[in-house]
Coordinates of C-alpha atoms and ligand atoms in Angstrom, one line a residue:
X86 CA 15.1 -8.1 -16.5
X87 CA 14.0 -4.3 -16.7
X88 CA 15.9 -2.8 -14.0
X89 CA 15.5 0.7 -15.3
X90 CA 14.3 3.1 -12.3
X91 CA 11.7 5.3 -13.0
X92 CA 13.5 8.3 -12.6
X93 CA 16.2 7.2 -15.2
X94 CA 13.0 6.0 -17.7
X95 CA 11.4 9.6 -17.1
X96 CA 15.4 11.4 -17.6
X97 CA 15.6 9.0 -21.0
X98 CA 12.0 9.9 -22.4
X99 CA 12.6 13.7 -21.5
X100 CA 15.2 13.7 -23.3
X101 CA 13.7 11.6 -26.1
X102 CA 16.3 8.5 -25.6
X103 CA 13.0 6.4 -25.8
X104 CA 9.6 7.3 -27.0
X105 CA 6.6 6.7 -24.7
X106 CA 5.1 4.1 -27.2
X107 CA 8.5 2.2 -26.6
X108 CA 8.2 2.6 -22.8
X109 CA 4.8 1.0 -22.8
X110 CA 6.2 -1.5 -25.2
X111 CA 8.8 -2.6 -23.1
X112 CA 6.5 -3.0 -20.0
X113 CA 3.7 -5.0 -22.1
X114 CA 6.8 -7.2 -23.2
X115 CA 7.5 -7.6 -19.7
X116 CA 3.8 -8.3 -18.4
X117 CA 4.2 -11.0 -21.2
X118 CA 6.7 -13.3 -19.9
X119 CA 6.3 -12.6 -16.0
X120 CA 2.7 -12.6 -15.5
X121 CA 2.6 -16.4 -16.4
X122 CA 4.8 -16.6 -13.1
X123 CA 3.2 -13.8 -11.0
X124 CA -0.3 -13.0 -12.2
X125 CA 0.0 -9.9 -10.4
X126 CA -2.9 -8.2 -12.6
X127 CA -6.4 -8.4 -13.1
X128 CA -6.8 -5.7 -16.3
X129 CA -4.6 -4.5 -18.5
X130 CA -5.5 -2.0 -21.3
X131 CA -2.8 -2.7 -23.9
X132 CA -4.5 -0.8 -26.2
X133 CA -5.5 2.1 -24.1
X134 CA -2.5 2.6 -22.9
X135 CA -0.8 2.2 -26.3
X136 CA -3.3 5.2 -27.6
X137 CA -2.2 7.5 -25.0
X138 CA 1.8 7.1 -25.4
X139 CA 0.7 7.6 -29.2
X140 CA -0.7 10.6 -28.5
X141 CA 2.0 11.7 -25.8
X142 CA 4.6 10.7 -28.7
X143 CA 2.9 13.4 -31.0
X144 CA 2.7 16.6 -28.5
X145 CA 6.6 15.9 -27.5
X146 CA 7.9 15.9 -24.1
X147 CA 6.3 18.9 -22.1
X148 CA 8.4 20.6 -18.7
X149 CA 4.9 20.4 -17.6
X150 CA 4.9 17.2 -17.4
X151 CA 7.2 15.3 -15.0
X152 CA 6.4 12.1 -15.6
X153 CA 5.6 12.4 -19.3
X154 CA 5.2 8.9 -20.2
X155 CA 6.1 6.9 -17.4
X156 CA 3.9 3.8 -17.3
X157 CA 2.2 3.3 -14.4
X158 CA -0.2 0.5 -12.5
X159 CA -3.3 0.7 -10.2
X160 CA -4.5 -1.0 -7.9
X161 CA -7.7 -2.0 -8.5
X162 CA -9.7 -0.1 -6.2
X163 CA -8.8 3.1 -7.6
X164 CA -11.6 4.7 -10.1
X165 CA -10.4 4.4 -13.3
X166 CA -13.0 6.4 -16.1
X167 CA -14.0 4.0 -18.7
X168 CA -12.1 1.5 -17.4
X169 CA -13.5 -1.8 -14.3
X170 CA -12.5 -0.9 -11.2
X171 CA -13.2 -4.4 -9.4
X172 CA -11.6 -4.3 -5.8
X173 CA -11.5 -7.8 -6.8
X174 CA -15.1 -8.9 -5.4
X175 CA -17.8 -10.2 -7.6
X176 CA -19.6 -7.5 -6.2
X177 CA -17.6 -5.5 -8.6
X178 CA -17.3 -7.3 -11.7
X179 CA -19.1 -5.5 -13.8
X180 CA -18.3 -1.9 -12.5
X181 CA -17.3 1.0 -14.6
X182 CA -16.7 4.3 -13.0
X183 CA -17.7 7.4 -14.8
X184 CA -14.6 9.4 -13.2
X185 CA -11.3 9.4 -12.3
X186 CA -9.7 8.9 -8.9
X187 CA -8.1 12.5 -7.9
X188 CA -4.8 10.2 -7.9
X189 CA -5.5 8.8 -11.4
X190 CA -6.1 12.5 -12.6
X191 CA -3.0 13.9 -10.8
X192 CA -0.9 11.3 -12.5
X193 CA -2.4 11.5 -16.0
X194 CA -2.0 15.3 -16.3
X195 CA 1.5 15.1 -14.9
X196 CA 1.5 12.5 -18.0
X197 CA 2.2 9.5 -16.5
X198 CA -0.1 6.4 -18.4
X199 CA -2.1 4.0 -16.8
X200 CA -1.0 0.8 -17.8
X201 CA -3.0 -1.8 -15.7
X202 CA -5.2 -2.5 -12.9
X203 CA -3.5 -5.1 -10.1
X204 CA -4.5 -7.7 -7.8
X205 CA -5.6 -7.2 -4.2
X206 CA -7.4 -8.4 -1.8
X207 CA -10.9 -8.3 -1.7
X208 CA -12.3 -4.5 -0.9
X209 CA -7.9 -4.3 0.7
X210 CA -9.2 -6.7 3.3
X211 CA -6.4 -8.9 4.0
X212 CA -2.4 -9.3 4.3
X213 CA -1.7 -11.3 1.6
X214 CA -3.7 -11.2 -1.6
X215 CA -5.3 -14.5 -1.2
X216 CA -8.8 -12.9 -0.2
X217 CA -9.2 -11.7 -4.6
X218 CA -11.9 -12.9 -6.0
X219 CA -10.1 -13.6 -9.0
X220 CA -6.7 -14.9 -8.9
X221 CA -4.1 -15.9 -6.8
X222 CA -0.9 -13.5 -7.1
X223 CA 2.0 -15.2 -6.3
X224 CA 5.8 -13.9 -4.4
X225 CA 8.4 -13.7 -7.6
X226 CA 11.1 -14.6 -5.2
X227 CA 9.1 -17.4 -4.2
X228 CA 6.3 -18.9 -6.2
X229 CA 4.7 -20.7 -3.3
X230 CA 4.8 -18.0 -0.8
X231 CA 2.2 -15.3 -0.9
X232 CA 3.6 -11.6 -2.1
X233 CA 1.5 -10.0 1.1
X234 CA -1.6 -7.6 1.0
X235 CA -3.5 -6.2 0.5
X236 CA -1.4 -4.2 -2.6
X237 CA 0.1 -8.1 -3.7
X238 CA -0.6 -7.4 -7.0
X239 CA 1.0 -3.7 -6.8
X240 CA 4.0 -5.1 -5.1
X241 CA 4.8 -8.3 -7.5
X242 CA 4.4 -5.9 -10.5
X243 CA 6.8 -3.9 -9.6
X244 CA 9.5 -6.7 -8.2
X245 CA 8.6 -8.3 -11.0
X246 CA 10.0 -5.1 -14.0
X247 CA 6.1 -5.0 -15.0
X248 CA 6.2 -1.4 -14.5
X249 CA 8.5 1.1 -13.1
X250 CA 6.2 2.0 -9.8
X251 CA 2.5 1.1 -9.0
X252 CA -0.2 3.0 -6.2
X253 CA -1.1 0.9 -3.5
X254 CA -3.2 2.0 -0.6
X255 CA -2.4 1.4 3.1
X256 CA -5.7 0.9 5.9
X257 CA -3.6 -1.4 8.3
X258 CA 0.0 -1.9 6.2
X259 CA -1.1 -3.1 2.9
X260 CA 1.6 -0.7 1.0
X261 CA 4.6 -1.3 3.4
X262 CA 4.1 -5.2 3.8
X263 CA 3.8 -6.5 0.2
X264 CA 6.4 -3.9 -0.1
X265 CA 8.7 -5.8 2.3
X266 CA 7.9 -9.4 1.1
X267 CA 8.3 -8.6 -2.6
X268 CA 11.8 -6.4 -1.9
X269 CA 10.6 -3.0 -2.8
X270 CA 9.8 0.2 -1.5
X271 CA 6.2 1.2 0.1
X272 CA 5.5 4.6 1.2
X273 CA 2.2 4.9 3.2
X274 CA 2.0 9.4 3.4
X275 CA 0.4 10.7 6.5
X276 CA -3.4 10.7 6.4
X277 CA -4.6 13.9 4.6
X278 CA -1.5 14.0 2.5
X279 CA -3.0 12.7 -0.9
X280 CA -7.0 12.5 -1.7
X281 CA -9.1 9.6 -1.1
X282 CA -11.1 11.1 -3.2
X283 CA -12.5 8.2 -6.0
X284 CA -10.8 5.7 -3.8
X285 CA -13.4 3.1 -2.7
X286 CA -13.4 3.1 1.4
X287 CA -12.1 0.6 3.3
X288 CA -11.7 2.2 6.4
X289 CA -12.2 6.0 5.7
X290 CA -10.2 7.1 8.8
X291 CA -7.4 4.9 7.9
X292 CA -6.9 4.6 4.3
X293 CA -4.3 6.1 2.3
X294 CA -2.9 6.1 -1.2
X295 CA 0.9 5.6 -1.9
X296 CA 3.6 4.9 -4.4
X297 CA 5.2 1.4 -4.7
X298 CA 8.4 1.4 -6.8
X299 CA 11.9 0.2 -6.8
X300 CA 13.8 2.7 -5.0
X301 CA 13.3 5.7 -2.5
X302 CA 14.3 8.0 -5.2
X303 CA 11.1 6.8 -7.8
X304 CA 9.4 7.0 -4.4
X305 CA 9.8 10.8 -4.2
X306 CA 8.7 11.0 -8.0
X307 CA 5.6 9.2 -7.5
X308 CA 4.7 11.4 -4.3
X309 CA 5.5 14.5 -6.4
X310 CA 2.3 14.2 -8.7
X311 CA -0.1 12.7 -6.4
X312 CA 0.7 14.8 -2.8
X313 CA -1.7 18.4 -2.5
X314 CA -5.1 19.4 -1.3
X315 CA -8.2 18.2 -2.9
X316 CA -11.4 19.9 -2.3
X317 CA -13.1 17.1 -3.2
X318 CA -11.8 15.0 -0.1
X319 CA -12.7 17.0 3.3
X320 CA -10.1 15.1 5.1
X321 CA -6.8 16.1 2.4
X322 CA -4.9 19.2 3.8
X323 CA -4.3 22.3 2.2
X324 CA -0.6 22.2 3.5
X325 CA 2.4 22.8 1.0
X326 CA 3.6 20.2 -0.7
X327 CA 7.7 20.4 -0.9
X328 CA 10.5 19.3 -3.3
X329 CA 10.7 15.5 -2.6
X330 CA 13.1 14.9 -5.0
X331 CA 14.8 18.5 -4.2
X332 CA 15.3 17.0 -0.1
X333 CA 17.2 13.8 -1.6
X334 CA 19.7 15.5 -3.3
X335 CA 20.5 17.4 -0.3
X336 CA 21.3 14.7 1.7
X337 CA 24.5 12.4 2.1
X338 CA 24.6 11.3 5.1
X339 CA 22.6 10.6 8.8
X340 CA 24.9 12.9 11.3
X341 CA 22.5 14.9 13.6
X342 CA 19.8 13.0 13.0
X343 CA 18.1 10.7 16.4
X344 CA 16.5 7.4 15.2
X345 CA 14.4 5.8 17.8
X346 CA 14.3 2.1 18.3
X347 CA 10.8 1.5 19.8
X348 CA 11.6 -1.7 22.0
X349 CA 8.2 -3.0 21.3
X350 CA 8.9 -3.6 17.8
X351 CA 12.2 -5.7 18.4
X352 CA 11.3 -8.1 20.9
X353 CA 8.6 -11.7 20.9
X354 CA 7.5 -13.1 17.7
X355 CA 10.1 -11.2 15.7
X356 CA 12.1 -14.1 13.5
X357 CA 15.5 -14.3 14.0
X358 CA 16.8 -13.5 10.2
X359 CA 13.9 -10.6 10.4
X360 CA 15.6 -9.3 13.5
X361 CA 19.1 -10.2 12.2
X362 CA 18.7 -8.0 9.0
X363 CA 17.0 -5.4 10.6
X364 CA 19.3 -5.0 13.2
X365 CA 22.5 -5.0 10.6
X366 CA 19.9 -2.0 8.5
X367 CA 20.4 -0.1 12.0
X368 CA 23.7 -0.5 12.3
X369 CA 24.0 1.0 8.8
X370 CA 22.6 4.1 9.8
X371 CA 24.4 4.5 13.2
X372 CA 27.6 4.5 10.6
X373 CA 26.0 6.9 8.6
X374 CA 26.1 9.1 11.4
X375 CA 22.6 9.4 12.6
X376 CA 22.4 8.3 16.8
X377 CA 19.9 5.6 18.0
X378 CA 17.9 6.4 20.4
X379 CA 15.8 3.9 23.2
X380 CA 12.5 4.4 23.0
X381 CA 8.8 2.7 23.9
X382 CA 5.6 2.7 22.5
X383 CA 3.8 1.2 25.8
X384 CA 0.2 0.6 23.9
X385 CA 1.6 -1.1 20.8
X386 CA 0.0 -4.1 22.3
X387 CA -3.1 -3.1 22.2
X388 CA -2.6 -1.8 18.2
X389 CA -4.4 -5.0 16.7
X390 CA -7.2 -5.2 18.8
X391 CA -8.1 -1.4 18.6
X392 CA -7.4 -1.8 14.8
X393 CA -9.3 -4.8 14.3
X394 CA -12.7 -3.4 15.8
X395 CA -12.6 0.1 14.1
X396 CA -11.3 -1.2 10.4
X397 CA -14.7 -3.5 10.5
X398 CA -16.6 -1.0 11.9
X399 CA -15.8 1.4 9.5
X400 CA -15.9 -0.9 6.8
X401 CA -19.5 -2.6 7.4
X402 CA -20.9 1.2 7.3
X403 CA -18.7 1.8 4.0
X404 CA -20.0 -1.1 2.4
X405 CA -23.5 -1.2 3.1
X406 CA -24.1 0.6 0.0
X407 CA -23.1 -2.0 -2.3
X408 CA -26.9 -3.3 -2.1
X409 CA -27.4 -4.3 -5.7
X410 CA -29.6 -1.1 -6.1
X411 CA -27.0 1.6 -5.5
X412 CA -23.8 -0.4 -6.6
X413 CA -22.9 -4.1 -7.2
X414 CA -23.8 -7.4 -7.8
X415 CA -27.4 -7.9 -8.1
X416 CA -29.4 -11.1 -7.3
X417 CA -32.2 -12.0 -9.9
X418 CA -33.8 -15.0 -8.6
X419 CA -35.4 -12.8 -5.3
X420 CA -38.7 -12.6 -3.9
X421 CA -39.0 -9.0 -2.0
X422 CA -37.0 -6.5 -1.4
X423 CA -35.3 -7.9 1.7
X424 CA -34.5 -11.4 -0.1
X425 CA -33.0 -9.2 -2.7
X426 CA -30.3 -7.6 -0.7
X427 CA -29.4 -10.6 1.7
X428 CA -28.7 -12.5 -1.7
X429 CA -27.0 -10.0 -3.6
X430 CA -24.5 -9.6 -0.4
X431 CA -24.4 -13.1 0.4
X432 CA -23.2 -13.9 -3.2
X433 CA -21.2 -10.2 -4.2
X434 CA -19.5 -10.3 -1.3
X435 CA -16.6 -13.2 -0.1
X436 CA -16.2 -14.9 3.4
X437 CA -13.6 -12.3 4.6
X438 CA -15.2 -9.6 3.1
X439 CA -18.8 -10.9 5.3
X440 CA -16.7 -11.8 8.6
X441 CA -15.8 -7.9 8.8
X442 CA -19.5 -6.6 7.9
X443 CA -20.5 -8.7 10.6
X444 CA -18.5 -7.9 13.5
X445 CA -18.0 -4.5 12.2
X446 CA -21.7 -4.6 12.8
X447 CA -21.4 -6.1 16.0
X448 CA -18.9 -4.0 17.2
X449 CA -21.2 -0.5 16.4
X450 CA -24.8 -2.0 17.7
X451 CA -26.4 -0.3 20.4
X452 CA -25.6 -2.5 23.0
X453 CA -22.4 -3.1 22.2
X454 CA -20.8 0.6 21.4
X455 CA -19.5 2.0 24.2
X456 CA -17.6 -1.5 25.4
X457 CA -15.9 -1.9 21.8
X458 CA -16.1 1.2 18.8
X459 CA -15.9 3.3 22.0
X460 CA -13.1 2.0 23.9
X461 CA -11.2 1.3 20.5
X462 CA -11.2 4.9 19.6
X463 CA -10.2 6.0 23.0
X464 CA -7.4 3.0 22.5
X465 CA -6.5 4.4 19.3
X466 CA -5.4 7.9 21.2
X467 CA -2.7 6.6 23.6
X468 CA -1.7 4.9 20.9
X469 CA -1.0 8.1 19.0
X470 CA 0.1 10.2 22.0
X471 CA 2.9 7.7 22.7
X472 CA 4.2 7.9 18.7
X473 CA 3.9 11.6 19.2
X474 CA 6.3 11.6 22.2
X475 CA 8.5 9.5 21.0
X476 CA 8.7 12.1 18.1
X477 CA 9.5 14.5 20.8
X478 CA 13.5 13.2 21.2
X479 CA 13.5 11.6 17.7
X480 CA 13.2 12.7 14.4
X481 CA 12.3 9.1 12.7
X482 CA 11.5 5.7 14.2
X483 CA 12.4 2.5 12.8
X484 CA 11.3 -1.2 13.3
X485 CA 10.9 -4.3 11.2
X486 CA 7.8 -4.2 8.5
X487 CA 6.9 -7.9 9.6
X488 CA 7.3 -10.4 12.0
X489 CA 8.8 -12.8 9.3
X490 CA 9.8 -13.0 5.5
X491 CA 6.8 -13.8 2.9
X492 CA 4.7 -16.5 4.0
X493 CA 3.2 -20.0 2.1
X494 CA 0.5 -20.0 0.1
X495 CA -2.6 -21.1 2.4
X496 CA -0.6 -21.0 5.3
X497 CA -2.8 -19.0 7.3
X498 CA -6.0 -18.8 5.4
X499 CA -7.8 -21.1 7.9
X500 CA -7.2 -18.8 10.9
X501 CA -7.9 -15.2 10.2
X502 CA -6.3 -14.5 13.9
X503 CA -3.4 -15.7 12.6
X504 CA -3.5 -14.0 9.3
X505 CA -4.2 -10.9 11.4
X506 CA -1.5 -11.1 13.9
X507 CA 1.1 -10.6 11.1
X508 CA 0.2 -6.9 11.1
X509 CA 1.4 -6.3 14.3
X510 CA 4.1 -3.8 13.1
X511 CA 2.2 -2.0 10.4
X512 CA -1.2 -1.1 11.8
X513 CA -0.3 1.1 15.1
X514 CA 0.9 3.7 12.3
X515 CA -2.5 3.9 10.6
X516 CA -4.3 4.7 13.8
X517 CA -2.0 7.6 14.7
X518 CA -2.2 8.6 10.7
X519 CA 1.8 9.2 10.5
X520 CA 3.8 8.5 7.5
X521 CA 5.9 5.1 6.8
X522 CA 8.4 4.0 4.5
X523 CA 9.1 0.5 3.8
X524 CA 12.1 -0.3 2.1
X525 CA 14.5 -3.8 1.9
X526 CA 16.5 -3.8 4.9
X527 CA 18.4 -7.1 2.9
X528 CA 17.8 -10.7 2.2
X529 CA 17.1 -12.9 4.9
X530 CA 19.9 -15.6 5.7
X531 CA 17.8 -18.3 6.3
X532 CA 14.9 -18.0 3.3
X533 CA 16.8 -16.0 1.0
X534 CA 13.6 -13.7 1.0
X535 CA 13.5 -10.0 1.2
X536 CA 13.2 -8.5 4.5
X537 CA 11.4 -5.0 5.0
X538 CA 12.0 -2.5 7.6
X539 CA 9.9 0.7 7.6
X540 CA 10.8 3.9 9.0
X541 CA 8.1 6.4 10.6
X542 CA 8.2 10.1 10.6
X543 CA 6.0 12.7 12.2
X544 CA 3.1 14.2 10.6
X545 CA 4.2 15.4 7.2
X546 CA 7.5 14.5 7.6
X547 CA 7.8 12.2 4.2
X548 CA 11.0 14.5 3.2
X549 CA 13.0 13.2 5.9
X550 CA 11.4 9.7 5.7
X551 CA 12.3 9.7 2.0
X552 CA 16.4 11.6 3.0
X553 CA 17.0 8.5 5.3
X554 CA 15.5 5.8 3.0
X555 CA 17.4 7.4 0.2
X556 CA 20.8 7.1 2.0
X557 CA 20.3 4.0 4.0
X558 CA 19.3 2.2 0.3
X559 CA 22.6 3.4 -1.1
X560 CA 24.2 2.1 2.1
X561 CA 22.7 -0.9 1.6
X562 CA 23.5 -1.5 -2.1
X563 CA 21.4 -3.2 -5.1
X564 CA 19.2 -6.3 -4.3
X565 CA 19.5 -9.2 -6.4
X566 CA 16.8 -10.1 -9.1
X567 CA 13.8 -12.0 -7.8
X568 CA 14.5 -15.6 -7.7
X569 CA 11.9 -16.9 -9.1
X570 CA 12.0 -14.8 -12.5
X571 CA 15.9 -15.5 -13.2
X572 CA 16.3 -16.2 -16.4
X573 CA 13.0 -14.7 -18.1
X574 CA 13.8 -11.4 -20.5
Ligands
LIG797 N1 -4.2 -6.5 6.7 C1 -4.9 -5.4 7.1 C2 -6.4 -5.7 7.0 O1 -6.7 -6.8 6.5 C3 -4.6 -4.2 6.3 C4 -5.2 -4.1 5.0 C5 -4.9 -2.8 4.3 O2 -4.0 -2.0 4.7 N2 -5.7 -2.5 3.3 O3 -7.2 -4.9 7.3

């Protein structure tokens, strides 16, 4: 089992311990034996990425360069030059970009290389990877359980040793839940924080890239090379980006530091070994000085609802241009012009994937506006006024990622209500646009399953989200391997 962090894989190729070919060796080595088990990825470029460590190999490590040779994976709706960039829909199947993702550029010029694309679900609509239109990504603590979504195949890469840390992106959760069910750490920044640019748009006021890896520290790394203003994405903010890694090491402990406990996130529907582990997380930090503080967030209730209607509504508009004339799958058997598009979308595009054009559609049509996009965008302010003061008397927040541990297989794939319910803790955060960090609170008594709890910061505030993850996860101690890949190399 590669149980290598990133950071101590970037210290050993600095240092020239390992070369970056080797690093890239040891992963495809990995990818071997676990992706029979997980099939966590959709794409991988051996041979690509082989070239590139080859080349990294010849210049040397550079001081330029701080994550010379780190191999890293996508998921696969980030624009990748050269190489499909699928969202995995048959819409996509046959898509090249021309460009990079900002994201894929930072990375490459701070010399990390792209290893592989990973699973999702379709266009990140779903929480648990079983909307792909290609493959069904499986938990590697549990092969019959799902490893959440929308970043599933992210997540089980990166429980699984396949690579030291992995981007996801986060509309409604899908960093910090397949975070929590695989046992690793997700870290959705606030909105504006990293570019969307070459990102294809889910929701565009939602979405946001983040690192997935195997501890708060690789967290930081990741964060490092992607964080900054990007011209090329109105909505990223020229604000300063500060020394992530820097803020860890200056932290030891919690004293002084006021963690609310929104009651709304501890109370119905919450499984007893979710609660149980949380609760014992909390407890954790209490000893590590920091004081827990009461505190409600009165509209939470009203979080799915108000996400629901503006996440489709945002999306039918974003994905009306895949038509088959500007982008995507394109019907040949079509009479007119009309016939052309209905058939192109009815067979690009999968059952989810049309359920949220349509009520997206629904939801923005004249009649209909003002009584639902309206009243959800007005929703979607008290929601973000009671997170902001809350953030008033507290300097994080803390709650449980899910309502329970990883899920079966097909267990809810029959009832998207139910399938969407389980977001109940993750989406309020995207609608206020606040950072979250998901890490593993522990292993659930009853499941044996990884259980994530996320902490939320104020705007910006991923330095102190990343200081209390880093010293709640050494509180905490090391997680076992994944149970369902025990034994394999
Ligand atoms: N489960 C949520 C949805 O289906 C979130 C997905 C996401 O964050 N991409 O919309």
């Amino acid at each position: 089992m590669q149980t290598t962090s990133l950071i101590q894989l970037r210290d050993a190729l600095r240092c020239g311990d390992i070369s970056a070919e080797n690093a890239v060796n040891t992963c495809l080595d990995r990818i071997r034996t676990t992706e029979p088990v997980v099939q966590a990825l959709v794409h991988t470029d051996a041979e690509n990425a082989l070239n590139t460590a080859r080349s990294l190999d010849a210049q040397g490590p550079s001081a330029d360069m701080p994550l010379w040779g780190v191999p890293i994976i996508l998921k696969d709706l980030l624009a990748t030059k050269g190489q499909p960039t699928t969202c995995c829909s048959k819409m996509l199947e046959n898509f090249t970009p021309f460009y990079n993702a900002h994201v894929v550029d930072r990375l490459q010029q701070a010399g990390a290389i792209v290893l592989a694309k990973s699973n999702m679900d379709e266009f990140a609509m779903g929480s648990s990877t079983e909307n792909s239109a290609v493959q069904q990504t499986k938990n590697p603590w549990d092969t019959t359980r799902v490893p959440g979504g929308s970043s599933g195949g992210s997540a089980a890469a990166v429980a699984a040793g396949q690579a030291p840390g992995a981007l996801g992106t986060d509309t409604g959760g899908s960093i910090r839940q397949p975070a929590g069910f695989c046992g690793i750490v997700g870290l959705k920044p606030t909105y504006g924080r990293v570019s969307r640019y070459g990102l294809v748009a889910y929701g565009s006021s939602l979405d946001q890239i983040g690192p997935m890896t195997r501890c708060v520290a690789d967290s930081a790394a990741i964060l490092q090379a992607i964080a900054g203003h990007d011209p090329k994405d109105s909505t990223s903010v020229a604000i300063e980006v500060p020394d992530y890694t820097a803020a860890l090491e200056q932290t030891t402990d919690l004293s002084g530091w006021r963690i609310g406990v929104p009651r709304e996130y501890w109370g119905d529907g919450l499984s007893d070994e979710v609660a149980e582990t949380c609760r014992a997380f909390l407890d954790q930090a209490r000893e590590h000085g920091a004081e827990l503080v009461d505190v409600s967030l009165p509209h939470t209730k009203y979080a799915i609802a108000t996400y629901y209607i503006l996440v489709m509504a945002e999306a039918s508009s974003n994905l009306s241009r895949f038509d088959g004339v500007r982008y995507g799958h394109r019907a040949d058997d079509a009479a007119n012009l009309m016939e052309m598009y209905s058939k192109s979308r009815s067979q690009g595009f999968g059952r989810e994937v049309q359920r949220r054009i349509l009520l997206g559609t629904y939801a923005l049509s004249a009649g209909y506006y003002d009584a639902y996009y309206k009243k959800a965008a007005q929703v979607r302010r008290l929601i973000r006024d009671d997170y902001l003061q809350a953030f008033a008397s507290c300097d994080l927040l803390c709650g449980p990622v899910a309502p329970t541990t990883a899920f079966g297989l097909g267990e809810k794939t029959d009832d998207p209500l139910q399938m969407y319910l389980t977001d109940i803790f993750t989406n309020p955060l995207n609608l206020t646009g606040l950072p979250g960090l998901s890490l593993p609170a522990g292993i659930g008594r009853t499941s044996g399953l990884p259980v994530g709890v996320q902490l939320f910061g104020p705007a910006f505030g991923e330095s102190a989200l990343l200081q209390a993850g880093h010293v709640l996860e050494q509180a905490r101690g090391p997680l076992p391997e994944p149970t369902a890949l025990a034994g394999l190399d």
